[in-house]
Coordinates of C-alpha atoms and ligand atoms in Angstrom, one line a residue:
X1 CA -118.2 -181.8 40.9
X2 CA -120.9 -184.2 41.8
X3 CA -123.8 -184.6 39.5
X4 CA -127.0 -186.5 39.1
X5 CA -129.0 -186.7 36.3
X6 CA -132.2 -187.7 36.7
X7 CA -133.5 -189.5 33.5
X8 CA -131.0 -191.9 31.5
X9 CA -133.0 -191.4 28.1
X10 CA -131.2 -190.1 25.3
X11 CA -130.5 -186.4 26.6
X12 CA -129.6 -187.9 30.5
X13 CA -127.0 -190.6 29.4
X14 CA -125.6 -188.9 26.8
X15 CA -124.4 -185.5 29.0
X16 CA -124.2 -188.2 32.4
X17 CA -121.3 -190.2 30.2
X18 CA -119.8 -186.9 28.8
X19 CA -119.5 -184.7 32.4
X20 CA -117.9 -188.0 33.6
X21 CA -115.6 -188.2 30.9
X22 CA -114.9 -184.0 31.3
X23 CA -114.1 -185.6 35.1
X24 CA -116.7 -184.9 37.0
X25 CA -118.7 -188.3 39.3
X26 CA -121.9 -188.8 37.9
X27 CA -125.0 -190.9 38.7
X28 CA -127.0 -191.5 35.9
X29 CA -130.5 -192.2 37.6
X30 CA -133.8 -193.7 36.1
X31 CA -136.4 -195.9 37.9
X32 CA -136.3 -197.9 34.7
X33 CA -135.0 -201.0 36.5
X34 CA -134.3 -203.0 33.5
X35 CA -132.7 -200.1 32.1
X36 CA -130.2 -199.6 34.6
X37 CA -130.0 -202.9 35.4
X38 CA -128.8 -203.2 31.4
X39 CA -126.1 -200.2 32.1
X40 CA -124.7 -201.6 35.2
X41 CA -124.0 -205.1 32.9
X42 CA -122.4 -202.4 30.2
X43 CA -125.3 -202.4 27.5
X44 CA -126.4 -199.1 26.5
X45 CA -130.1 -199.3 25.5
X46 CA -130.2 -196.1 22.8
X47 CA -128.2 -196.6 19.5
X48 CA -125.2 -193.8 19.6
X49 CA -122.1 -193.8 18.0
X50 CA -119.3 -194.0 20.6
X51 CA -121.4 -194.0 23.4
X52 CA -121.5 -197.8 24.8
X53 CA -117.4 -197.4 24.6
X54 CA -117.2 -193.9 26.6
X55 CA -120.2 -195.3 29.0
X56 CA -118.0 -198.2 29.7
X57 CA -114.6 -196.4 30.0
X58 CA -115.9 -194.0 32.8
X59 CA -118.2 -196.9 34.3
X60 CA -114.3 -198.3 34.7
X61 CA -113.0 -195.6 36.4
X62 CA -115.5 -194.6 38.8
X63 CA -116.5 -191.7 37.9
X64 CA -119.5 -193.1 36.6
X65 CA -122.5 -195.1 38.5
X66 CA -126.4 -196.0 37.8
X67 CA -128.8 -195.9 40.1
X68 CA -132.3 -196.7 41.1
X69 CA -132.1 -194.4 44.3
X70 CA -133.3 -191.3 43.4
X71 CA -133.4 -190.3 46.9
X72 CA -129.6 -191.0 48.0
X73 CA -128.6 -189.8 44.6
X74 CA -129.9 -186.2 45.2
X75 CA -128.6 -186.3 48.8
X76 CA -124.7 -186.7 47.6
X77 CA -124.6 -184.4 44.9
X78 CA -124.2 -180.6 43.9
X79 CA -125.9 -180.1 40.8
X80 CA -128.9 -182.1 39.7
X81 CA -129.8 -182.1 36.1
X82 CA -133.5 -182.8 35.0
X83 CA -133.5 -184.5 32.2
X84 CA -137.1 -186.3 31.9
X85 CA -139.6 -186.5 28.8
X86 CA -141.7 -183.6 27.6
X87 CA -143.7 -185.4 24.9
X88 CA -146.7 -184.0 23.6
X89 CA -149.8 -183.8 25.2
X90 CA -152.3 -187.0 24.2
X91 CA -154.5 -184.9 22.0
X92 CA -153.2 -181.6 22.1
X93 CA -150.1 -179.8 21.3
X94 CA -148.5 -178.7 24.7
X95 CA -145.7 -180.4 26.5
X96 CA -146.6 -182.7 28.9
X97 CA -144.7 -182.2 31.9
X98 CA -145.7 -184.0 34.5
X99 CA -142.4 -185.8 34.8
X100 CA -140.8 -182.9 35.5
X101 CA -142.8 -182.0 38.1
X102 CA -142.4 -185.2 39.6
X103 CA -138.8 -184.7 39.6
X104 CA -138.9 -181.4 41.1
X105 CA -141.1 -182.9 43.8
X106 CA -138.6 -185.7 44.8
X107 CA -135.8 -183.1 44.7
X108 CA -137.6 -181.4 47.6
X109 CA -138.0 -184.1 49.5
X110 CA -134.5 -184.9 49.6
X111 CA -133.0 -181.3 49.4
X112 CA -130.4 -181.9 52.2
X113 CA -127.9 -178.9 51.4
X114 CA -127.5 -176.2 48.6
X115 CA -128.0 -177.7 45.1
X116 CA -128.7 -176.2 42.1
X117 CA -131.3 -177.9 40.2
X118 CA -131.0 -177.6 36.3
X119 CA -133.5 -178.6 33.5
X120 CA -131.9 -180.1 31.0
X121 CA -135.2 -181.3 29.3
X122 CA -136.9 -179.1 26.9
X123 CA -139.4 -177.1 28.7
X124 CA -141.5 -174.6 27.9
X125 CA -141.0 -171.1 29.1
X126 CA -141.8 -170.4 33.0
X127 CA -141.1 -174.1 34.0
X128 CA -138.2 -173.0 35.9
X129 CA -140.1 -170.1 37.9
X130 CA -142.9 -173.4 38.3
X131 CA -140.0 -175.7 40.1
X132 CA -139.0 -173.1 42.0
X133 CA -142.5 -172.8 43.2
X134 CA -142.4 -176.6 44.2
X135 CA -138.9 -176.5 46.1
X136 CA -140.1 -173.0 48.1
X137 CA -143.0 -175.1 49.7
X138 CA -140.3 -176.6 51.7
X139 CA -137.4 -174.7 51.5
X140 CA -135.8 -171.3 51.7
X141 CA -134.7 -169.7 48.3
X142 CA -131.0 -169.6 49.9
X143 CA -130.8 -173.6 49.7
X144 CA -131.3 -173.8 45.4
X145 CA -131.0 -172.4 42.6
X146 CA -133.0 -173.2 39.5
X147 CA -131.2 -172.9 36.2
X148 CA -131.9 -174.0 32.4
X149 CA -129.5 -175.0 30.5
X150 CA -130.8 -176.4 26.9
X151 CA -128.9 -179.2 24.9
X152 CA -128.3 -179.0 21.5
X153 CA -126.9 -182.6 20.9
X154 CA -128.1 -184.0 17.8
X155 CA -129.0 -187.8 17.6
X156 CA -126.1 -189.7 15.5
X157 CA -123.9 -186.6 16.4
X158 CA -124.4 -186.3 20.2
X159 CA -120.9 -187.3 21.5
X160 CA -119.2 -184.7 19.1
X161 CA -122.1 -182.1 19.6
X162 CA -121.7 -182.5 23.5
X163 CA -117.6 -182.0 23.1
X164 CA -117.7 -179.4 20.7
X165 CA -120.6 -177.5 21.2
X166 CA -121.4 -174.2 18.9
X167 CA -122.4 -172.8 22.5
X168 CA -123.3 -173.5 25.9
X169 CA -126.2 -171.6 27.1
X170 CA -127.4 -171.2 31.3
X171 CA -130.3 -169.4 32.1
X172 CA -130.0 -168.6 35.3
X173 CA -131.5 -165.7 38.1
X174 CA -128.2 -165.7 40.2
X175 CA -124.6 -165.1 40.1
X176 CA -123.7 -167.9 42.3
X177 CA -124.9 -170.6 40.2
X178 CA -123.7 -169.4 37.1
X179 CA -120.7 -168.7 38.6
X180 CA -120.5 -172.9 39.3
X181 CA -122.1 -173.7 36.1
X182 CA -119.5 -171.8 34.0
X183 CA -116.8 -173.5 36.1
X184 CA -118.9 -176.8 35.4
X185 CA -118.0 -176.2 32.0
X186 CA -114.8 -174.8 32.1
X187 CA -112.8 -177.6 30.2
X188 CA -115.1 -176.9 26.9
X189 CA -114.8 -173.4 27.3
X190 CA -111.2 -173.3 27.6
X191 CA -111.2 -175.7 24.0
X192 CA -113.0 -172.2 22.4
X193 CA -116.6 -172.9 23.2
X194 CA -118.6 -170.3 23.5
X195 CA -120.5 -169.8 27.0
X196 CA -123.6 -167.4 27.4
X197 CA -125.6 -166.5 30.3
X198 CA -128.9 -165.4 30.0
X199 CA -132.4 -165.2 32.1
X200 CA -134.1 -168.1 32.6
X201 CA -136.8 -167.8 30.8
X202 CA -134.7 -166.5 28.2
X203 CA -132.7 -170.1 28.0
X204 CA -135.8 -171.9 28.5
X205 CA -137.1 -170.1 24.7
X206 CA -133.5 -170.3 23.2
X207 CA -134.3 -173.8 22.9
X208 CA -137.6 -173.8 21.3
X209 CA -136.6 -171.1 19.4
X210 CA -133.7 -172.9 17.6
X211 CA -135.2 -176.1 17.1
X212 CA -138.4 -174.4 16.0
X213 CA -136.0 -172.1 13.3
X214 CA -134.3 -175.1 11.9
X215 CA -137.4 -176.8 11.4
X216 CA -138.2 -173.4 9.4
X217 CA -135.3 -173.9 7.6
X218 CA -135.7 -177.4 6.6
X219 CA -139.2 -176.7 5.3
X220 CA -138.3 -173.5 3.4
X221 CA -136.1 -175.2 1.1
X222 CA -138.6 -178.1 0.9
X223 CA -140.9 -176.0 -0.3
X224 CA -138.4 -174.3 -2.7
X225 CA -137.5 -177.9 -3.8
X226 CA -141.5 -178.5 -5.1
X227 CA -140.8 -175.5 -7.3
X228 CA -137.8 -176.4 -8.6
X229 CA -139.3 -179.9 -9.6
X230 CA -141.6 -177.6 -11.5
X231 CA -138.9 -175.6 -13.1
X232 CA -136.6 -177.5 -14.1
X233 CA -134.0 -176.3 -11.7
X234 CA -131.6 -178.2 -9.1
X235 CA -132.8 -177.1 -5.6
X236 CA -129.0 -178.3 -4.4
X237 CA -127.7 -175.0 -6.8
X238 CA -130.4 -173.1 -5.1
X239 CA -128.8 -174.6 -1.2
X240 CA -125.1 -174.2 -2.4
X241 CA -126.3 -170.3 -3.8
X242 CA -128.5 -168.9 -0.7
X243 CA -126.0 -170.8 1.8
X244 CA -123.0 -169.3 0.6
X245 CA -124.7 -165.8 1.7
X246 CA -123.2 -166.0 5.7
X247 CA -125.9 -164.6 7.2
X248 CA -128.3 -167.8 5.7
X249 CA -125.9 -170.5 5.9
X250 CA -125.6 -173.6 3.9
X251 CA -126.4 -176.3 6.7
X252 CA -130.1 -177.5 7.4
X253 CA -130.5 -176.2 4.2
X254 CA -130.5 -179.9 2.2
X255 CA -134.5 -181.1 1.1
X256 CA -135.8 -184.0 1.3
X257 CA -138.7 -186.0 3.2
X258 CA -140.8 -184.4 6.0
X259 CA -138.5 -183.4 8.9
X260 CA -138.8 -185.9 12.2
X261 CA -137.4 -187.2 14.7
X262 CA -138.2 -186.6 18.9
X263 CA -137.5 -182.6 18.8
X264 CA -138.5 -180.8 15.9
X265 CA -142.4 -182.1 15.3
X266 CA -142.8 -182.0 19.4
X267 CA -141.3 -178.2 19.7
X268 CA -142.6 -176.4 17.0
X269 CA -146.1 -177.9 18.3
X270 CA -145.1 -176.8 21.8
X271 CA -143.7 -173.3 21.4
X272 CA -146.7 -172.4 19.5
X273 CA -148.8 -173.5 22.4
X274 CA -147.0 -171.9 24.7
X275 CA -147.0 -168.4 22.7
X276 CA -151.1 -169.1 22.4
X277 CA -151.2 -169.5 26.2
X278 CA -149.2 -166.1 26.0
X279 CA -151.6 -164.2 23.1
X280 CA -148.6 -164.3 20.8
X281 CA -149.8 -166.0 17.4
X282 CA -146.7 -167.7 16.2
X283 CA -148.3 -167.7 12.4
X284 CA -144.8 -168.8 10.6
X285 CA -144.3 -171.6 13.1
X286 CA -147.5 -172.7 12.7
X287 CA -147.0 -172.9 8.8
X288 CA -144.0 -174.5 9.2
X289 CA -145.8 -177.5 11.0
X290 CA -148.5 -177.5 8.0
X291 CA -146.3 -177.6 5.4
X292 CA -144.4 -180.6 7.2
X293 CA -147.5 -182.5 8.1
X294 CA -148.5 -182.6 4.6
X295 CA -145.0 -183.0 3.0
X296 CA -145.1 -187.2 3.4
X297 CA -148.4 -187.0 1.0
X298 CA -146.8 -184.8 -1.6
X299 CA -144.0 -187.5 -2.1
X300 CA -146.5 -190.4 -1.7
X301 CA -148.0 -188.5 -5.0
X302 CA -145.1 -188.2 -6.5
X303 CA -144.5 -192.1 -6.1
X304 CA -148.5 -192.5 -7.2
X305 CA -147.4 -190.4 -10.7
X306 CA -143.7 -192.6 -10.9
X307 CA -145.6 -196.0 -11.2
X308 CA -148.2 -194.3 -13.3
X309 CA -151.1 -194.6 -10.6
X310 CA -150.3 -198.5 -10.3
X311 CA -149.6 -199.1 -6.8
X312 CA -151.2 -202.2 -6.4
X313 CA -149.0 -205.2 -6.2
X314 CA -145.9 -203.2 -6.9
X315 CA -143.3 -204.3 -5.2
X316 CA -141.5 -201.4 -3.4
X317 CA -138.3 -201.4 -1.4
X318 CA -137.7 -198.9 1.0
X319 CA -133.9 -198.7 2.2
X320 CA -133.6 -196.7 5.2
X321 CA -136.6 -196.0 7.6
X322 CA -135.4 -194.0 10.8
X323 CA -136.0 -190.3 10.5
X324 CA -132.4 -190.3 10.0
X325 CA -128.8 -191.7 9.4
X326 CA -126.9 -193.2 12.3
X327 CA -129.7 -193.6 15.0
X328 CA -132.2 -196.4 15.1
X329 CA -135.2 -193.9 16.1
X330 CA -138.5 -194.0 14.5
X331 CA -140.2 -191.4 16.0
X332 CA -141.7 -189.0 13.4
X333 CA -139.8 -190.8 10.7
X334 CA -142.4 -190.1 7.4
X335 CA -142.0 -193.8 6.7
X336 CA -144.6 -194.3 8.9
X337 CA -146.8 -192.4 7.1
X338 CA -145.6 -193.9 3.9
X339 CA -145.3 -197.4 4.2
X340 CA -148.6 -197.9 5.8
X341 CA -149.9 -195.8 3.3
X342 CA -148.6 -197.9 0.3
X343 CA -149.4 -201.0 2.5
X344 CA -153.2 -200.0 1.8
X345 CA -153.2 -199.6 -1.4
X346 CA -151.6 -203.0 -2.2
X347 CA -148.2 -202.6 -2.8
X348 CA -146.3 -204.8 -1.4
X349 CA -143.1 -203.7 0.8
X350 CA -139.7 -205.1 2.1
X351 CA -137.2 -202.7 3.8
X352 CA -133.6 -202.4 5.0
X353 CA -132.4 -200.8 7.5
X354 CA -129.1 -200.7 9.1
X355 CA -130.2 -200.4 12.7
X356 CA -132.7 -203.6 11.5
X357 CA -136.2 -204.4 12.2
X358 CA -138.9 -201.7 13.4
X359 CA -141.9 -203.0 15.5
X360 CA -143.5 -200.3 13.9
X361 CA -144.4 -202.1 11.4
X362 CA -145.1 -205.5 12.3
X363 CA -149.1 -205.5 12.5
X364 CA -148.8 -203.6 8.7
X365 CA -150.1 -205.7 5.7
X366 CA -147.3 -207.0 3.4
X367 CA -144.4 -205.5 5.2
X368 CA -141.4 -207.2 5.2
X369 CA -138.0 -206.7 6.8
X370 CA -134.8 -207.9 4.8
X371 CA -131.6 -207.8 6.7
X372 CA -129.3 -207.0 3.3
X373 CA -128.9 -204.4 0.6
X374 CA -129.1 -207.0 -2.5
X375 CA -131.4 -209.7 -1.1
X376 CA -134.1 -206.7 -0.8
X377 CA -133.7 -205.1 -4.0
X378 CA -134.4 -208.3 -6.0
X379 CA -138.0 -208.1 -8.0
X380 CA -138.7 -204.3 -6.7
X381 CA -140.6 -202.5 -9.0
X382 CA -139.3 -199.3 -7.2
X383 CA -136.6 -199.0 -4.8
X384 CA -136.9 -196.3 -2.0
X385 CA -134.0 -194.3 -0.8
X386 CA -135.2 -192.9 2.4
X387 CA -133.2 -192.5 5.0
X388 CA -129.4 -191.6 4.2
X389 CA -127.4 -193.8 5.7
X390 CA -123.9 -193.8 4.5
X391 CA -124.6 -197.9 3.6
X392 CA -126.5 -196.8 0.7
X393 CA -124.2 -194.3 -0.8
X394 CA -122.0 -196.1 -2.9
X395 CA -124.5 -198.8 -4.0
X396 CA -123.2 -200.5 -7.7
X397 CA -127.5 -200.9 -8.7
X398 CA -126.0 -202.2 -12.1
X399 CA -124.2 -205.4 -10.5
X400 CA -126.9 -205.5 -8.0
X401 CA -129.6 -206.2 -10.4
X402 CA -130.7 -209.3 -12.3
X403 CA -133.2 -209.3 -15.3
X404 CA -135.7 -206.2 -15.1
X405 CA -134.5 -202.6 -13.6
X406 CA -136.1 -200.6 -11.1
X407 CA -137.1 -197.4 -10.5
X408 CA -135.5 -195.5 -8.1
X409 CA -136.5 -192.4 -5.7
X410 CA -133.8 -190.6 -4.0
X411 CA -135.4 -188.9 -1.1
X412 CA -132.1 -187.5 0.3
X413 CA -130.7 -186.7 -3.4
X414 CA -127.3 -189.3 -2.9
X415 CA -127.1 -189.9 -6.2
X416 CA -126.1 -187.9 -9.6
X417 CA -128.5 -188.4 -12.0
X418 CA -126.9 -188.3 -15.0
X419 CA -124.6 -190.9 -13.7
X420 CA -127.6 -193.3 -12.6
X421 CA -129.7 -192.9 -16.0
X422 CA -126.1 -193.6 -17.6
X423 CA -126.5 -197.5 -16.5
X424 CA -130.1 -197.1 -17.3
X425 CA -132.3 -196.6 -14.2
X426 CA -135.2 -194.3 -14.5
X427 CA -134.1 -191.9 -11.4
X428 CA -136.3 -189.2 -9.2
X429 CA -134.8 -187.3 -6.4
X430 CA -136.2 -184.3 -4.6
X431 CA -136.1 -180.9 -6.2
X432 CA -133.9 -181.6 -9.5
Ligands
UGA507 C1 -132.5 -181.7 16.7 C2 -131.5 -180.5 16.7 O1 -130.7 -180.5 15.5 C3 -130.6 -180.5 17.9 O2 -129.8 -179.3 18.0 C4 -131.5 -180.6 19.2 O3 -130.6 -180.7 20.4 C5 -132.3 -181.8 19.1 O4 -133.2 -181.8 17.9 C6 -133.2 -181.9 20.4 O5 -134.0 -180.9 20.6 O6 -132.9 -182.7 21.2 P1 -132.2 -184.3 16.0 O7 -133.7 -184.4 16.1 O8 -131.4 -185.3 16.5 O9 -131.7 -182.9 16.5 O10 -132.0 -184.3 14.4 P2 -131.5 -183.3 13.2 O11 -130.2 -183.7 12.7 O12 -131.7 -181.9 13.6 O13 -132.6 -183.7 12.1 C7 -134.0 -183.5 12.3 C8 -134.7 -183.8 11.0 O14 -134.5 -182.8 10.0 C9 -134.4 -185.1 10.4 O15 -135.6 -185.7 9.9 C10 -133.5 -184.8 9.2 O16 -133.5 -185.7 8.2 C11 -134.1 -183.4 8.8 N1 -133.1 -182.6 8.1 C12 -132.1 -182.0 8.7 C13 -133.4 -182.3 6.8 O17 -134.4 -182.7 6.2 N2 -132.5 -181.4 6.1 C14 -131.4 -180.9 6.7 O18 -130.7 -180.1 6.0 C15 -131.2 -181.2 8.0

């Protein structure tokens, strides 16, 4: 089939690359001329595992192009996918979607045979029924078809989350596109995955609706965790206890820092705003974002109470500041409420991270980027595990220390304790 996506951010490129690969032709379109102009040369601008080697293998064989165009683009294909931004709101807590309008308004103007136009982006519910508003200014409702069908690729993961999804889900009004969408996705389905077709509205709240559960999930155990601290009880018995129970499940069940990332802190906001808009009072949701929001203070107390209320001058390593492992994304990562934080109150703060320097943190006061494990280490008074990247798993601190022994915090609980107080660290981790 022939596809364009509209939007080669994270979302656009990564399904572009993988419908190509599943053998479709695909134009991956953005008017981000450096952006494409950085594709066509075989540089993928967001860090992905895999990506830049499938992007380049299907760039090879033709099935993939970039583009600039936008108009041409639409013209030769069969199914466009909308796969813009939907931050948040400057001040408030609803998605901004004027991109997608934008895109829906373009699609009109070059809507030169039957298409069926797709939102890939997360958008509220009743943006579909609002692009189909835009394209029947111009056209008749026999020419399109407006679907939604949410990802569920996970940054780090979004290659094998793509390939072996735990379900495909289309929205859609009509029989004829999902009739071409399910034969879009034949080749996955065939490999076991499961395919569901639902209203469109329905689809568009699927999406919010997971995200906005697993942020739920994240935080209850969180939450547990601060009473196991208090208890003297391993929150990872508690994970491996209630997971075990199939209708809980054990995953999005580990604790640690306050959930972030691009998704979770921007849809919980936005589904909440959208159920206000529809006099639905989302109260658990809303607690949910709370408890996050304040999560990055309770473990900046926790690290107040570890050097005894001494943070000035302390020198504190952080290793690992993206939200997560294996993507170099800061957005919503709780080191940016922490490090500044510190930052103020005099400590003084070097960091590693495998995906290297962050802007982020270049106008902060006595932040400092170290590009290795050892070299940024040396002196700390407290070392930080924050994000966990499979780098700092198997870390030897004995041989990596000379003279005086840190402290170490374990935000994402790698470590036994037993075995790190063995070689004589003072060790905290989260809920144990
Ligand atoms: C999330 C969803 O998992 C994807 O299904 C969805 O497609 C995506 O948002 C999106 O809407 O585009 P992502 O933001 O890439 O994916 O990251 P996750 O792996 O879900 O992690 C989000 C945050 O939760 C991270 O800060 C992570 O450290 C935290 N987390 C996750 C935990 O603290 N504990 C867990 O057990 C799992």
């Amino acid at each position: 089939m022939k596809l364009c996506m509209i939007g080669t951010g994270y979302v656009g490129l990564v399904s572009g690359v993988c419908f190509a690969d599943l053998g479709n032709n695909v134009i991956c379109v953005d008017k981000d001329i450096k952006k494409i102009d950085l594709l066509l040369k075989g540089k993928v601008p967001i860090y992905e595992p895999g990506l830049t080697e499938l992007v380049n293998k299907n760039y090879k064989n033709k099935r993939l192009k970039f583009s600039t165009n936008l108009k041409e683009s639409i013209k030769v294909s069969d199914i466009i996918f909308i796969c813009v931004g939907t931050p948040t709101k400057k001040g408030g807590s609803s998605a901004d979607l004027s991109q997608i309008f934008s895109a829906a308004k373009e699609i009109s103007l070059s809507l030169n045979k039957f298409k069926i136009i797709v939102t890939k982006s997360t958008v509220p519910v009743t943006t579909g029924d609002q692009i189909e508003k835009i394209l029947k200014k111009r056209h008749s409702s026999k020419k399109f078809s407006v679907v939604s069908n949410p990802e569920f690729l996970r940054e780090g993961e979004a290659i094998r989350d793509f390939t072996y999804p735990d379900r495909i889900v289309v929205g859609s009004n009509d029989n004829k596109s999902n009739r071409l969408m399910n034969n879009l996705y034949s080749p996955l389905i065939s490999k076991g995955a499961h395919y569901i077709n639902t209203s469109r509205r329905a689809a568009e709240l699927i999406k919010y609706a997971s995200n906005a559960f697993l942020a739920t999930k994240i935080t209850f155990i969180n939450e547990i965790a601060n009473l196991c601290e208090n208890t003297d009880i391993n929150v990872e018995d508690i994970s491996i206890g209630m997971g075990l129970d199939k209708r809980i499940g054990g995953r999005f069940l580990r604790a640690g820092p306050a959930y972030g990332g691009s998704c979770f802190p921007k849809d919980t906001k936005a589904i909440t705003s959208t159920a206000d808009k529809f006099k639905t009072n989302l109260s658990v949701i809303k607690s949910v974002i709370k408890s996050n929001e304040n999560r990055s203070n309770l473990l900046l107390n926790k690290v107040y109470k570890i050097l005894n209320n001494k943070v000035k001058n302390k020198k504190i390593t952080f290793l690992g500041v993206t939200f997560k492992a294996n993507t170099d994304d800061m957005r919503d990562s709780s080191s940016l409420t922490m490090i500044p934080t510190l930052s103020k109150k005099g400590a003084k703060i070097r960091y590693f991270d495998p995906t290297g320097f962050k802007k982020e943190f270049l106008k902060i006061k006595n932040v400092l980027n170290i590009d290795n494990i050892k070299e940024s280490v040396q002196g700390a008074d407290l070392v930080i595990i924050h994000t966990e990247w499979n780098d700092f798993k198997s870390i030897n601190f004995k041989n990596l220390v000379k003279g005086k022994k840190f402290i170490i915090y374990d935000m994402r609980n790698i470590y036994s304790p037993t075995k790190i107080r063995n070689q004589g660290f003072k060790y905290y981790s989260i809920g144990r």
